[in-house]
Short mmCIF file of C-alpha atoms in Angstrom, two decimals:
data_model
loop_
_atom_site.label_atom_id
_atom_site.label_comp_id
_atom_site.label_asym_id
_atom_site.label_seq_id
_atom_site.Cartn_x
_atom_site.Cartn_y
_atom_site.Cartn_z
CA MET F 880 -17.83 -25.76 37.01
CA LYS F 881 -18.52 -22.01 37.06
CA LYS F 882 -14.81 -21.33 37.69
CA ILE F 883 -13.79 -23.47 34.68
CA PHE F 884 -16.38 -21.81 32.47
CA GLY F 885 -15.20 -18.37 33.65
CA LEU F 886 -11.58 -19.29 32.99
CA LEU F 887 -12.43 -20.54 29.48
CA LEU F 888 -14.43 -17.38 28.76
CA THR F 889 -11.52 -15.21 29.96
CA LEU F 890 -9.05 -17.14 27.79
CA ALA F 891 -11.33 -16.81 24.77
CA CYS F 892 -11.57 -13.05 25.29
CA LEU F 893 -7.81 -12.71 25.66
CA ALA F 894 -7.21 -14.74 22.52
CA GLY F 895 -9.64 -12.50 20.64
CA CYS F 896 -7.89 -9.36 21.85
CA SER F 897 -4.49 -10.75 20.98
CA SER F 898 -5.55 -11.33 17.39
CA ASP F 899 -6.81 -7.74 17.06
CA ASP F 900 -3.59 -6.36 18.52
CA ASN F 901 -1.49 -8.26 15.96
CA ALA F 902 -3.62 -6.93 13.11
CA LYS F 903 -3.06 -3.37 14.33
CA LYS F 904 0.71 -3.89 14.54
CA ASP F 905 0.78 -4.99 10.90
CA ALA F 906 -1.25 -2.01 9.70
CA VAL F 907 0.65 0.56 7.66
CA SER F 908 0.60 4.20 8.73
CA LEU F 909 -0.54 5.78 5.47
CA ASP F 910 -0.08 9.32 6.81
CA GLN F 911 3.64 8.82 6.06
CA LEU F 912 3.06 8.39 2.31
CA ALA F 913 2.78 12.06 1.26
CA LYS F 914 6.43 12.95 0.63
CA ARG F 915 9.31 12.39 -1.81
CA TRP F 916 10.51 8.74 -2.08
CA TYR F 917 13.87 7.99 -3.70
CA TYR F 918 14.36 4.63 -5.41
CA LYS F 919 16.67 2.41 -3.35
CA ALA F 920 16.35 -1.21 -4.56
CA THR F 921 14.23 -3.79 -6.34
CA LYS F 922 13.53 -7.27 -4.98
CA ILE F 923 12.37 -10.19 -7.08
CA GLY F 924 11.95 -13.33 -5.02
CA ASN F 925 15.07 -13.74 -2.88
CA SER F 926 17.16 -11.58 -5.21
CA SER F 927 17.72 -7.87 -4.59
CA SER F 928 19.47 -5.24 -6.68
CA ASP F 929 20.35 -1.70 -5.68
CA TYR F 930 18.94 1.14 -7.73
CA VAL F 931 21.65 3.04 -9.65
CA HIS F 932 21.09 6.80 -9.75
CA GLN F 933 22.77 9.20 -12.17
CA PRO F 934 25.57 11.34 -10.66
CA CYS F 935 23.60 14.49 -11.46
CA GLY F 936 20.44 13.61 -9.53
CA LYS F 937 18.28 10.97 -7.92
CA ASP F 938 15.11 9.50 -9.40
CA TYR F 939 12.06 9.64 -7.17
CA LEU F 940 8.31 9.35 -6.73
CA GLU F 941 6.58 12.13 -4.84
CA PHE F 942 3.12 11.71 -3.36
CA VAL F 943 1.29 14.96 -2.77
CA ALA F 944 -1.94 14.81 -0.77
CA PRO F 945 -4.68 14.19 -1.54
CA ASN F 946 -4.06 12.23 -4.76
CA THR F 947 -1.26 13.58 -6.98
CA VAL F 948 1.89 11.61 -7.74
CA LYS F 949 4.95 12.92 -9.57
CA GLU F 950 7.82 10.84 -10.97
CA LEU F 951 11.20 12.36 -11.81
CA HIS F 952 13.76 10.39 -13.80
CA TRP F 953 17.26 11.40 -14.91
CA THR F 954 18.62 9.94 -18.16
CA ASP F 955 22.25 10.65 -19.11
CA CYS F 956 22.26 13.79 -16.91
CA GLN F 957 20.30 15.89 -19.38
CA GLN F 958 19.67 19.44 -18.25
CA ASP F 959 16.00 18.83 -17.43
CA PRO F 960 15.01 15.43 -16.01
CA GLU F 961 11.94 13.64 -17.33
CA THR F 962 8.89 14.29 -15.16
CA GLU F 963 5.43 12.84 -15.24
CA THR F 964 2.49 13.74 -13.06
CA GLY F 965 -0.47 11.49 -12.37
CA THR F 966 -2.84 10.35 -9.67
CA TYR F 967 -2.87 7.84 -6.86
CA THR F 968 -5.46 6.25 -4.61
CA VAL F 969 -5.08 4.32 -1.38
CA ASN F 970 -7.28 1.61 0.09
CA ALA F 971 -6.19 1.79 3.74
CA GLU F 972 -8.12 -1.33 4.76
CA ILE F 973 -5.86 -3.56 2.67
CA ASN F 974 -2.77 -1.30 2.37
CA GLN F 975 -3.29 -1.02 -1.38
CA LEU F 976 -1.77 1.80 -3.42
CA THR F 977 -2.73 2.40 -7.05
CA THR F 978 -0.80 4.87 -9.21
CA THR F 979 -1.60 6.13 -12.68
CA LEU F 980 1.20 7.87 -14.57
CA GLY F 981 0.41 8.54 -18.22
CA THR F 982 -1.38 5.46 -19.52
CA GLU F 983 0.18 3.07 -16.98
CA THR F 984 -1.80 2.06 -13.90
CA VAL F 985 -0.03 -0.08 -11.30
CA THR F 986 -1.48 -1.53 -8.11
CA TYR F 987 0.82 -2.22 -5.15
CA ILE F 988 0.46 -3.74 -1.71
CA ILE F 989 2.34 -1.59 0.78
CA LYS F 990 4.50 -3.96 2.80
CA LYS F 991 6.33 -1.34 4.86
CA LEU F 992 5.82 2.37 5.39
CA ASN F 993 7.33 4.63 8.00
CA SER F 994 9.00 8.05 7.98
CA LYS F 995 12.12 6.75 6.18
CA GLU F 996 11.17 3.54 4.32
CA LEU F 997 8.56 2.47 1.80
CA GLU F 998 8.28 -1.04 0.36
CA ALA F 999 5.58 -1.64 -2.24
CA GLU F 1000 4.92 -4.99 -3.92
CA THR F 1001 3.29 -5.61 -7.29
CA SER F 1002 3.15 -8.41 -9.87
CA ILE F 1003 5.02 -8.09 -13.14
CA ALA F 1004 4.83 -10.99 -15.62
CA ASN F 1005 3.53 -13.27 -12.82
CA ALA F 1006 6.49 -12.45 -10.58
CA LYS F 1007 6.22 -10.60 -7.25
CA VAL F 1008 8.36 -7.46 -7.41
CA THR F 1009 9.03 -5.24 -4.42
CA PHE F 1010 10.22 -1.69 -4.90
CA VAL F 1011 12.18 -0.25 -1.97
CA PHE F 1012 12.31 3.51 -1.44
CA THR F 1013 13.90 5.83 1.10
CA SER F 1014 12.89 9.35 2.06
CA VAL F 1015 16.54 10.23 2.68
CA PRO F 1016 18.31 11.32 -0.55
#
């Protein structure tokens, strides 16, 4: 009986550890966020569309530690692109990113973040929208 109880206790401990390990694998490494992120695509449901940049330059978001965000947007290749600077906050426990540019505040769930890719999901008009970025221009 002691051997069975010991085996069950060992299995319970292993199952508990396995669950923690999976949670850590899914965690996003937020130290990768502070850089320039170029728009790559937008996903709505199962549909995806590539982001179309102007021939004169690429639109981007740039996160500067500790909490400054800058957006640059080219329209018709004007001499000076539109820029807007704002703030951002991160809740690392739930991989939540909130940006405020001008009067617009948007909250995202970071789905993927590594040295080259960022995927951030938000809701727009009750639809889940994922913005895909790359750090490679």
